Coordinates of C-alpha atoms and ligand atoms in Angstrom, one line a residue:
M246 CA -81.5 -87.1 -105.7
I247 CA -78.5 -89.7 -106.8
E248 CA -80.1 -91.6 -110.2
K249 CA -76.9 -92.9 -111.1
L250 CA -75.1 -95.1 -109.4
R251 CA -71.9 -94.4 -107.5
I252 CA -69.2 -95.6 -105.8
Y253 CA -66.5 -94.9 -103.5
N254 CA -63.4 -95.9 -105.2
S255 CA -60.3 -96.8 -102.9
L256 CA -58.1 -96.0 -105.4
S257 CA -59.2 -92.2 -106.4
G258 CA -60.0 -91.7 -102.8
K259 CA -63.6 -90.2 -104.2
K260 CA -67.1 -91.4 -105.2
E261 CA -67.6 -91.7 -108.8
T262 CA -70.2 -92.8 -111.5
F263 CA -70.4 -96.6 -112.0
E264 CA -69.3 -97.2 -115.7
P265 CA -69.0 -100.5 -116.3
I266 CA -66.2 -101.7 -118.7
E267 CA -68.8 -103.8 -120.7
P268 CA -72.1 -103.1 -119.7
P269 CA -74.8 -104.8 -118.7
Y270 CA -71.7 -107.0 -117.9
V271 CA -70.6 -106.5 -114.2
G272 CA -67.3 -108.6 -112.9
M273 CA -67.1 -108.0 -109.5
Y274 CA -64.3 -110.4 -107.2
V275 CA -64.5 -110.4 -103.1
C276 CA -61.4 -112.3 -101.2
G277 CA -63.3 -115.2 -99.7
P278 CA -62.5 -116.4 -96.6
T279 CA -59.5 -118.8 -95.2
V280 CA -60.9 -121.5 -94.0
Y281 CA -58.5 -122.7 -91.3
S282 CA -61.5 -121.6 -88.2
D283 CA -64.5 -120.5 -87.7
V284 CA -65.7 -117.8 -89.8
H285 CA -66.5 -114.8 -87.0
L286 CA -68.8 -112.0 -87.4
G287 CA -66.7 -109.6 -88.3
N288 CA -65.6 -111.7 -91.1
M289 CA -69.5 -112.0 -91.7
R290 CA -70.0 -108.2 -91.8
T291 CA -67.7 -107.9 -94.8
F292 CA -69.4 -111.2 -97.0
M293 CA -73.1 -109.0 -96.1
S294 CA -72.2 -106.1 -97.6
F295 CA -71.0 -107.9 -100.6
D296 CA -73.8 -109.8 -101.1
V297 CA -76.4 -106.7 -101.1
I298 CA -73.8 -104.4 -103.5
Y299 CA -74.2 -108.0 -105.2
R300 CA -78.0 -107.6 -104.8
Y301 CA -78.3 -104.4 -106.2
L302 CA -76.4 -104.1 -108.8
S303 CA -78.8 -107.2 -110.2
Y304 CA -81.7 -105.3 -108.8
L305 CA -80.3 -102.9 -111.0
G306 CA -80.1 -105.3 -114.2
Y307 CA -76.7 -105.8 -114.3
K308 CA -75.5 -109.0 -115.5
V309 CA -73.0 -109.6 -112.5
R310 CA -70.2 -112.1 -112.2
Y311 CA -69.4 -112.5 -108.8
V312 CA -66.5 -114.2 -107.9
R313 CA -65.6 -115.4 -104.4
N314 CA -62.5 -117.2 -103.8
I315 CA -61.9 -119.7 -100.7
T316 CA -58.5 -119.4 -99.5
D317 CA -57.1 -123.0 -98.5
V318 CA -53.5 -122.8 -99.1
G319 CA -50.5 -119.9 -98.8
H320 CA -52.3 -117.2 -96.2
L321 CA -49.2 -117.2 -93.4
E322 CA -49.6 -116.5 -90.0
S323 CA -48.1 -113.3 -90.8
D324 CA -48.5 -110.8 -93.3
A325 CA -44.6 -110.8 -93.9
D326 CA -44.2 -114.1 -95.5
E327 CA -43.0 -115.4 -92.0
G328 CA -44.9 -118.0 -89.9
E329 CA -46.6 -120.9 -90.9
D330 CA -49.7 -121.9 -93.5
K331 CA -52.5 -121.0 -91.2
I332 CA -54.3 -124.3 -92.9
S333 CA -51.0 -126.4 -92.3
K334 CA -50.7 -125.6 -89.4
K335 CA -54.0 -126.4 -88.1
A336 CA -54.5 -130.0 -90.0
R337 CA -50.7 -130.8 -88.2
L338 CA -52.0 -130.0 -84.7
E339 CA -55.3 -131.8 -85.2
N340 CA -53.0 -134.7 -87.4
L341 CA -55.8 -134.1 -89.6
E342 CA -55.5 -133.9 -93.9
P343 CA -55.5 -130.1 -94.6
M344 CA -58.4 -130.7 -97.2
E345 CA -60.3 -132.3 -94.0
I346 CA -59.8 -128.5 -92.4
V347 CA -60.8 -126.8 -95.8
Q348 CA -63.9 -129.1 -96.1
R349 CA -65.1 -129.0 -92.5
Y350 CA -64.8 -124.3 -92.3
T351 CA -65.8 -124.4 -96.0
M352 CA -68.9 -126.3 -95.1
D353 CA -69.4 -124.3 -92.1
F354 CA -69.1 -120.8 -93.5
H355 CA -71.8 -122.2 -96.3
R356 CA -74.5 -123.2 -94.3
L357 CA -73.4 -119.2 -92.2
T358 CA -74.4 -117.3 -95.7
E359 CA -77.7 -119.4 -96.0
I360 CA -78.3 -118.5 -92.4
F361 CA -78.0 -114.7 -93.6
N362 CA -79.9 -115.7 -96.6
M363 CA -77.1 -114.2 -98.8
L364 CA -77.0 -115.6 -102.2
P365 CA -74.2 -118.1 -103.7
P366 CA -71.7 -116.1 -106.0
S367 CA -71.5 -117.4 -109.3
I368 CA -68.0 -118.7 -109.0
E369 CA -66.1 -120.1 -106.0
P370 CA -62.8 -121.1 -106.7
A371 CA -60.2 -122.4 -103.9
A372 CA -56.1 -121.2 -104.6
T373 CA -55.1 -125.2 -104.7
G374 CA -57.2 -125.7 -107.9
H375 CA -55.3 -122.9 -109.4
I376 CA -51.7 -123.6 -108.8
V377 CA -50.9 -124.6 -112.4
E378 CA -52.3 -120.6 -113.5
Q379 CA -49.6 -119.5 -110.2
I380 CA -46.7 -121.1 -111.3
G381 CA -47.6 -119.5 -114.9
M382 CA -48.2 -116.2 -113.8
I383 CA -44.9 -116.4 -111.5
N384 CA -43.2 -117.1 -114.8
Q385 CA -44.9 -114.0 -116.6
L386 CA -43.2 -112.2 -113.7
L387 CA -39.9 -113.8 -114.1
D388 CA -39.7 -113.2 -117.9
N389 CA -40.7 -109.6 -117.2
G390 CA -38.0 -109.3 -114.6
F391 CA -40.3 -107.9 -111.1
A392 CA -39.4 -111.3 -109.7
Y393 CA -36.3 -113.1 -108.5
E394 CA -35.5 -116.7 -106.8
V395 CA -33.6 -117.6 -103.2
N396 CA -33.3 -120.8 -102.4
G397 CA -36.1 -122.3 -104.8
S398 CA -38.4 -119.5 -103.1
I399 CA -39.7 -116.9 -106.0
Y400 CA -40.3 -112.9 -104.2
F401 CA -41.6 -109.9 -106.1
D402 CA -39.1 -107.0 -106.7
V403 CA -41.1 -103.8 -105.3
S404 CA -38.1 -101.3 -105.5
K405 CA -37.6 -102.3 -109.4
Y406 CA -41.3 -102.4 -110.1
N407 CA -42.2 -98.9 -108.1
K408 CA -39.1 -97.8 -110.7
D409 CA -42.0 -96.9 -113.0
H410 CA -45.2 -97.6 -110.9
N411 CA -46.4 -96.9 -108.1
Y412 CA -46.5 -99.3 -105.2
G413 CA -48.6 -97.6 -102.3
K414 CA -50.9 -96.1 -105.2
L415 CA -54.0 -97.9 -103.6
S416 CA -52.9 -97.6 -99.9
G417 CA -51.7 -94.4 -99.9
R418 CA -48.3 -95.5 -98.2
K419 CA -44.9 -94.0 -99.6
I420 CA -42.2 -96.7 -100.6
E421 CA -39.5 -95.5 -98.6
E422 CA -41.7 -95.1 -95.4
M423 CA -41.9 -98.9 -95.9
M424 CA -38.3 -99.4 -96.2
E425 CA -37.5 -97.6 -93.6
S426 CA -39.5 -99.4 -91.2
G427 CA -39.0 -103.0 -92.1
R428 CA -35.8 -102.6 -92.1
D429 CA -34.9 -104.1 -88.6
L430 CA -36.2 -107.4 -89.8
A431 CA -33.8 -107.5 -93.1
S432 CA -31.2 -109.3 -91.6
Q433 CA -33.0 -112.2 -91.0
D434 CA -35.0 -112.1 -94.5
E435 CA -33.6 -114.0 -97.2
K436 CA -35.6 -110.9 -99.6
H437 CA -33.9 -108.2 -101.0
N438 CA -35.4 -105.4 -99.6
T439 CA -38.2 -106.4 -96.7
I440 CA -41.2 -104.8 -98.6
D441 CA -40.4 -107.3 -101.8
F442 CA -43.1 -110.1 -100.7
A443 CA -43.4 -114.1 -101.6
L444 CA -45.1 -115.5 -104.9
W445 CA -43.4 -118.5 -104.0
K446 CA -42.5 -120.6 -100.9
K447 CA -40.1 -123.1 -101.0
A448 CA -41.5 -126.0 -98.0
S449 CA -39.9 -127.0 -95.8
P450 CA -39.3 -131.1 -94.9
E451 CA -41.8 -130.9 -92.7
H452 CA -44.7 -128.4 -94.3
I453 CA -47.8 -130.6 -95.5
M454 CA -48.9 -128.5 -98.4
R455 CA -46.5 -128.7 -101.5
W456 CA -46.8 -128.6 -105.3
P457 CA -43.9 -129.1 -107.5
S458 CA -42.7 -126.1 -109.5
P459 CA -39.5 -125.4 -111.7
W460 CA -38.0 -123.8 -108.4
S461 CA -38.9 -126.0 -105.5
D462 CA -41.7 -128.1 -104.0
G463 CA -43.2 -125.6 -102.4
F464 CA -46.3 -123.1 -102.4
P465 CA -47.7 -120.2 -103.5
G466 CA -47.7 -116.7 -101.8
W467 CA -51.0 -115.4 -100.7
H468 CA -51.5 -112.4 -103.2
L469 CA -51.1 -114.5 -106.3
E470 CA -54.0 -116.5 -106.1
C471 CA -56.4 -114.0 -106.0
S472 CA -54.5 -111.8 -108.7
V473 CA -55.0 -115.9 -110.7
M474 CA -58.3 -116.4 -110.3
G475 CA -59.7 -113.2 -111.4
T476 CA -57.9 -112.8 -114.4
K477 CA -59.2 -116.2 -115.0
Y478 CA -62.3 -115.3 -114.3
L479 CA -63.3 -111.7 -114.9
G480 CA -60.2 -110.7 -116.9
E481 CA -57.0 -109.0 -117.1
T482 CA -59.1 -105.8 -116.0
F483 CA -62.6 -106.2 -114.4
D484 CA -64.8 -103.8 -112.8
I485 CA -65.2 -104.0 -108.9
H486 CA -62.4 -106.0 -106.2
G487 CA -63.6 -105.5 -102.7
G488 CA -62.9 -107.3 -99.8
G489 CA -62.3 -105.8 -96.0
L490 CA -60.2 -102.6 -95.4
D491 CA -57.9 -104.9 -93.6
L492 CA -56.8 -106.3 -96.5
Q493 CA -56.1 -103.0 -98.7
F494 CA -52.3 -103.4 -97.6
P495 CA -50.5 -105.4 -98.6
H496 CA -53.2 -108.2 -100.0
H497 CA -54.6 -105.8 -102.1
E498 CA -51.7 -103.4 -103.1
C499 CA -49.5 -106.5 -104.0
E500 CA -52.5 -107.8 -106.4
I501 CA -52.1 -104.7 -108.4
A502 CA -48.3 -104.6 -108.5
Q503 CA -48.8 -108.3 -109.3
S504 CA -51.1 -107.3 -112.3
V505 CA -49.4 -104.6 -113.6
G506 CA -46.3 -106.3 -113.3
A507 CA -47.5 -109.6 -115.5
Y508 CA -49.9 -107.8 -118.1
G509 CA -48.9 -104.3 -117.9
K510 CA -52.4 -103.1 -116.3
D511 CA -54.1 -102.1 -113.6
P512 CA -56.6 -105.2 -113.1
V513 CA -59.0 -103.3 -111.3
H514 CA -61.6 -100.4 -112.1
Y515 CA -63.4 -99.7 -108.4
W516 CA -61.4 -101.0 -105.4
M517 CA -64.1 -101.5 -102.2
H518 CA -63.0 -101.7 -98.9
T519 CA -66.1 -102.4 -95.9
N520 CA -65.2 -101.0 -92.4
M521 CA -64.6 -103.3 -89.5
L522 CA -66.9 -104.6 -87.3
T523 CA -65.5 -103.5 -83.8
V524 CA -66.0 -104.7 -79.9
N525 CA -65.0 -101.6 -77.4
G526 CA -63.2 -99.6 -80.5
Q527 CA -60.3 -102.9 -81.7
K528 CA -61.1 -104.8 -84.7
M529 CA -62.9 -108.1 -84.0
S530 CA -60.1 -110.6 -85.1
K531 CA -59.5 -114.1 -83.8
S532 CA -55.5 -113.2 -83.5
L533 CA -57.0 -110.8 -80.7
G534 CA -59.1 -113.2 -79.2
N535 CA -62.2 -110.5 -78.7
S536 CA -64.4 -112.2 -81.9
F537 CA -68.0 -113.4 -82.0
L538 CA -68.7 -116.1 -83.6
P539 CA -71.9 -116.3 -85.2
H540 CA -73.4 -119.1 -83.8
E541 CA -72.9 -117.6 -80.0
L542 CA -74.9 -115.0 -81.1
F543 CA -77.3 -117.1 -81.8
T544 CA -77.5 -118.8 -78.8
G545 CA -76.3 -116.0 -76.6
S546 CA -73.7 -118.1 -74.9
H547 CA -71.0 -115.1 -75.2
P548 CA -69.8 -113.7 -72.2
L549 CA -69.8 -110.5 -73.3
L550 CA -73.6 -110.9 -74.5
D551 CA -77.0 -109.9 -72.5
E552 CA -79.5 -112.4 -74.3
A553 CA -79.8 -114.7 -77.7
Y554 CA -80.2 -112.4 -81.1
S555 CA -81.4 -114.3 -83.9
P556 CA -79.7 -114.6 -87.0
M557 CA -81.9 -111.6 -89.1
T558 CA -81.5 -109.2 -86.2
T559 CA -77.9 -109.7 -86.5
K560 CA -78.4 -109.0 -90.0
F561 CA -80.8 -105.8 -89.9
F562 CA -77.6 -104.7 -87.2
M563 CA -75.4 -105.0 -89.5
L564 CA -77.3 -103.1 -92.7
Q565 CA -78.0 -100.1 -90.3
S566 CA -74.8 -98.7 -90.3
H567 CA -72.9 -98.0 -94.1
Y568 CA -70.5 -100.2 -95.1
S569 CA -67.9 -98.0 -95.0
S570 CA -68.1 -97.2 -91.5
T571 CA -66.6 -98.7 -88.6
L572 CA -69.5 -100.8 -86.3
D573 CA -69.1 -101.6 -83.0
F574 CA -70.6 -104.9 -81.5
S575 CA -73.2 -103.7 -78.7
N576 CA -76.0 -105.2 -76.7
D577 CA -78.0 -102.1 -76.7
A578 CA -77.5 -101.8 -80.7
L579 CA -78.6 -105.1 -81.0
K580 CA -82.0 -105.0 -79.2
A581 CA -82.8 -101.7 -81.0
A582 CA -82.2 -103.6 -84.3
R583 CA -84.5 -106.4 -83.2
K584 CA -87.4 -104.2 -82.2
G585 CA -86.4 -102.2 -85.8
Y586 CA -86.3 -105.9 -87.8
K587 CA -89.5 -106.8 -86.5
R588 CA -91.2 -103.7 -87.4
M589 CA -89.8 -104.6 -91.1
I590 CA -91.3 -107.6 -90.9
N591 CA -94.4 -106.7 -89.6
G592 CA -95.0 -104.3 -92.6
L593 CA -93.8 -107.0 -95.2
R594 CA -96.4 -109.7 -93.9
L595 CA -99.2 -106.6 -93.8
L596 CA -98.1 -105.1 -96.9
K597 CA -98.2 -109.2 -98.9
E598 CA -101.5 -109.3 -97.7
M599 CA -102.6 -106.3 -98.6
E600 CA -104.6 -105.6 -101.9
F601 CA -106.0 -102.6 -103.4
V602 CA -109.0 -101.7 -102.8
E603 CA -112.0 -98.9 -104.0
D604 CA -113.2 -97.2 -100.9
G605 CA -114.2 -93.9 -103.1
T606 CA -111.9 -91.7 -101.0
A607 CA -111.1 -88.5 -103.1
K608 CA -107.5 -88.0 -104.9
D609 CA -104.9 -86.7 -102.5
E610 CA -102.1 -85.5 -104.1
K611 CA -99.8 -84.2 -101.4
S612 CA -99.7 -88.1 -100.0
I613 CA -98.9 -89.2 -103.7
E614 CA -96.0 -86.7 -104.2
Q615 CA -95.3 -88.0 -100.6
I616 CA -95.2 -91.6 -101.5
E617 CA -93.6 -91.1 -104.8
Q618 CA -91.1 -88.9 -103.1
I619 CA -89.6 -91.6 -100.6
I620 CA -89.9 -94.3 -103.4
R621 CA -87.2 -92.2 -105.4
M622 CA -85.2 -92.0 -102.3
C623 CA -85.2 -95.3 -101.7
H624 CA -83.2 -95.9 -105.0
S625 CA -81.0 -92.8 -104.1
S626 CA -79.5 -94.1 -101.0
M627 CA -78.4 -97.0 -102.3
N628 CA -77.5 -95.5 -105.7
D629 CA -75.1 -93.1 -103.3
D630 CA -72.7 -95.8 -102.7
F631 CA -75.2 -98.7 -101.2
N632 CA -76.4 -96.4 -98.2
T633 CA -78.4 -99.5 -96.9
A634 CA -78.3 -96.9 -93.4
L635 CA -80.3 -94.1 -95.5
T636 CA -82.4 -97.3 -97.6
I637 CA -83.8 -98.3 -93.7
G638 CA -84.4 -94.8 -92.9
Q639 CA -86.5 -94.8 -96.0
L640 CA -88.5 -98.0 -96.1
F641 CA -89.6 -96.9 -92.5
N642 CA -91.3 -93.5 -94.0
L643 CA -92.6 -95.8 -96.2
L644 CA -93.9 -98.3 -93.9
K645 CA -95.4 -95.3 -92.4
K646 CA -97.8 -95.0 -95.4
I647 CA -98.1 -98.9 -95.1
N648 CA -100.2 -99.0 -91.7
S649 CA -101.7 -95.2 -92.3
L650 CA -103.1 -97.7 -95.3
H651 CA -104.3 -100.2 -93.6
T652 CA -105.9 -98.2 -90.5
G653 CA -108.0 -96.0 -92.8
Q654 CA -105.9 -93.0 -92.2
L655 CA -104.9 -92.6 -95.9
G656 CA -107.3 -94.1 -98.0
F657 CA -106.8 -96.7 -101.7
D658 CA -108.4 -94.3 -103.8
A659 CA -106.5 -91.2 -102.4
I660 CA -103.3 -92.3 -103.8
G661 CA -104.7 -94.7 -106.5
K662 CA -103.8 -98.5 -107.7
E663 CA -101.0 -97.5 -110.0
V664 CA -98.8 -95.2 -106.8
F665 CA -100.2 -98.4 -104.0
E666 CA -98.9 -101.3 -106.6
K667 CA -95.7 -99.3 -107.1
L668 CA -95.7 -98.9 -102.9
K669 CA -95.9 -102.2 -102.1
S670 CA -93.2 -103.6 -105.2
T671 CA -90.8 -101.1 -103.7
Y672 CA -90.7 -102.3 -100.7
I673 CA -90.9 -106.1 -100.7
D674 CA -88.1 -105.6 -103.3
F675 CA -85.7 -104.1 -101.0
V676 CA -86.6 -105.9 -98.0
E677 CA -86.6 -109.2 -99.4
N678 CA -84.7 -109.2 -102.6
I679 CA -82.2 -106.1 -101.8
L680 CA -81.4 -106.3 -98.2
A681 CA -82.6 -109.6 -98.3
L682 CA -84.4 -109.7 -94.6
K683 CA -86.8 -112.9 -94.4
E684 CA -89.4 -113.4 -92.0
E685 CA -88.1 -115.6 -89.2
D686 CA -90.1 -118.9 -88.1
P687 CA -91.1 -118.6 -84.4
A688 CA -87.8 -119.1 -82.1
D689 CA -89.9 -122.4 -80.4
F690 CA -92.1 -124.2 -82.4
K691 CA -93.1 -126.5 -79.5
K692 CA -93.5 -124.0 -77.4
L693 CA -97.0 -122.8 -79.9
V694 CA -98.0 -125.7 -80.1
E695 CA -97.9 -126.3 -75.9
A696 CA -99.6 -123.0 -76.0
M697 CA -102.4 -123.9 -78.7
V698 CA -102.8 -127.4 -77.2
E699 CA -103.6 -125.5 -73.5
I700 CA -106.4 -123.5 -75.6
Y701 CA -107.7 -127.0 -77.1
R702 CA -107.6 -128.2 -73.6
E703 CA -110.0 -125.5 -71.7
A704 CA -112.6 -125.4 -74.7
K705 CA -112.8 -129.1 -74.6
F706 CA -113.7 -128.2 -70.7
R707 CA -115.8 -126.0 -71.4
K708 CA -117.7 -128.4 -74.2
D709 CA -117.4 -126.0 -77.3
F710 CA -117.1 -128.4 -80.0
E711 CA -117.0 -125.7 -82.5
Q712 CA -113.3 -124.5 -81.1
V713 CA -112.1 -127.8 -80.3
D714 CA -112.4 -128.9 -84.3
K715 CA -110.8 -125.8 -85.4
L716 CA -108.0 -126.0 -83.0
R717 CA -107.5 -129.3 -83.8
A718 CA -108.2 -128.9 -87.5
G719 CA -105.2 -126.2 -87.6
L720 CA -102.9 -128.2 -85.7
K721 CA -103.5 -131.2 -88.0
A722 CA -102.9 -128.3 -91.2
N723 CA -99.4 -128.1 -89.1
G724 CA -98.3 -131.8 -88.9
I725 CA -99.1 -132.3 -85.1
I726 CA -102.4 -133.9 -83.9
V727 CA -103.6 -133.9 -80.9
K728 CA -104.4 -137.8 -78.7
D729 CA -107.3 -137.6 -76.3
M730 CA -105.9 -140.2 -74.1
K731 CA -107.1 -141.5 -70.6
T732 CA -104.6 -139.0 -69.0
G733 CA -105.1 -136.2 -70.3
I734 CA -104.6 -134.4 -73.9
E735 CA -101.3 -135.4 -75.5
W736 CA -99.9 -134.2 -79.6
A737 CA -97.3 -135.9 -81.5
Y738 CA -96.2 -135.4 -84.6
E739 CA -98.6 -136.2 -87.3
E740 CA -97.0 -139.9 -89.3
Ligands
LIG989 P1 -59.8 -113.3 -93.8 O1 -60.4 -115.0 -93.7 O2 -59.0 -113.4 -92.7 O3 -59.1 -113.4 -95.0 O4 -61.0 -112.5 -93.9 C1 -62.1 -112.7 -94.5 C2 -62.9 -111.2 -94.8 O5 -63.2 -110.8 -93.8 C3 -61.2 -110.2 -95.2 O6 -62.5 -109.5 -96.3 C4 -61.0 -109.3 -94.6 O7 -60.6 -108.2 -94.6 C5 -62.9 -109.5 -93.8 N1 -62.5 -108.8 -91.9 C6 -61.9 -109.3 -91.3 N2 -61.9 -108.9 -89.6 C7 -63.4 -108.2 -90.2 C8 -63.9 -107.1 -88.8 N3 -63.5 -107.2 -87.6 N4 -65.0 -106.7 -89.9 C9 -65.3 -106.8 -90.6 N5 -64.1 -107.3 -91.7 C10 -63.8 -108.2 -91.6
LIG990 ZN1 -57.8 -111.6 -102.1

């Protein structure tokens, strides 16, 4: 039984008991999307995992400041500081302002987070809104001797940093091996060493996104924004930093080096990484061309899909695996997830309407102990590094008890009011507030109305006027009126 929250920390490679720096406050930073194209389902898996983590921390009573940024500048096409800025490039190709690209994809991303029933973060800062602070941090790194200038660009000096610190401690890489593998590229680069990374890049004449700085008109390096915004909103050292596993190196490794280089402090206590959503075992990624967009799932329009899957089915599919395991995309798994989701939500509907009734059944200590045990296991599964997969299993165990109460197999008095209320609030809290699954409206409202109107027609034909009135009132309560026309019965929205 895990009483206290334990988190797998990528930095130590172990599960650790969670001890916030200043309880009950928790600072959590998650690298947000680069808003140059549609967010794919893999990206959503990562953001959804951190939404559940945020929700569970809040459920435990922590006051979480959750910062998730918007990357709207600096993310180049390659991790080796080469290629064009992703947003600049898209703007150039579409002949739009970069901020039009940013606006479009940020809004799309927000719409998706709502569809998936995710909470907004406490702060959602954008990199372009923090250029001044980024120049400030570069100045600090120059002053401390960890950065150098070449032709108006500034680079972080990894080998100098590594003399007294450990570049590679998060990703477990050895600096000598990294230097060796990058040797071939060295001649084409203005950096002293290929493992050095850009803090500021001088903009070429055709580069659209540029800001003045002491060194050149240019733009900040991608890793810098997260260090700057994390520090600004959460302090020089904060509790949790998250992102997908593919960001561990170089992005997060560089963030550590920047913070230690500028402020002499490790920026983060718990580094958390979500694993990848895969397609046939390969990471889902836009550049590999194997990505699924959420709306392709909702409409079933992707060639690899047998049919459409709703947002909550998709969410259930994601939550059925632990965030640190890879999850392979498959039609069979989605179909199973749809069944599971519906079972869980039927339980929710049932339970919300269920009230304790005295039925005079004899006290059943064994059932009470079983229910108490399942409730403890719901908590203990989430305390075990936010294991949503195990938690869902426990919720299904609880659901068996709920169904037994519903069918009368288990009496209310047998478990008593207190245990019943605890069962009820646990199930509702875990489903609605922690996993954040919600009831979905029927896929096709109009089909339901048509079916009701057909029953209305039959009732009218039978001259069953009591039924006719009931149906008319029921439809009206839902904004639909039925009209008896000469040509037959029609329906319309009530005006
Ligand atoms: P990006 O917009 O590319 O910076 O990615 C946004 C977030 O999605 C990052 O935290 C990535 O690590 C994460 N991510 C990218 N691909 C996947 C994937 N296939 N599965 C899970 N997370 C992913
Ligand atoms: Zn980041």
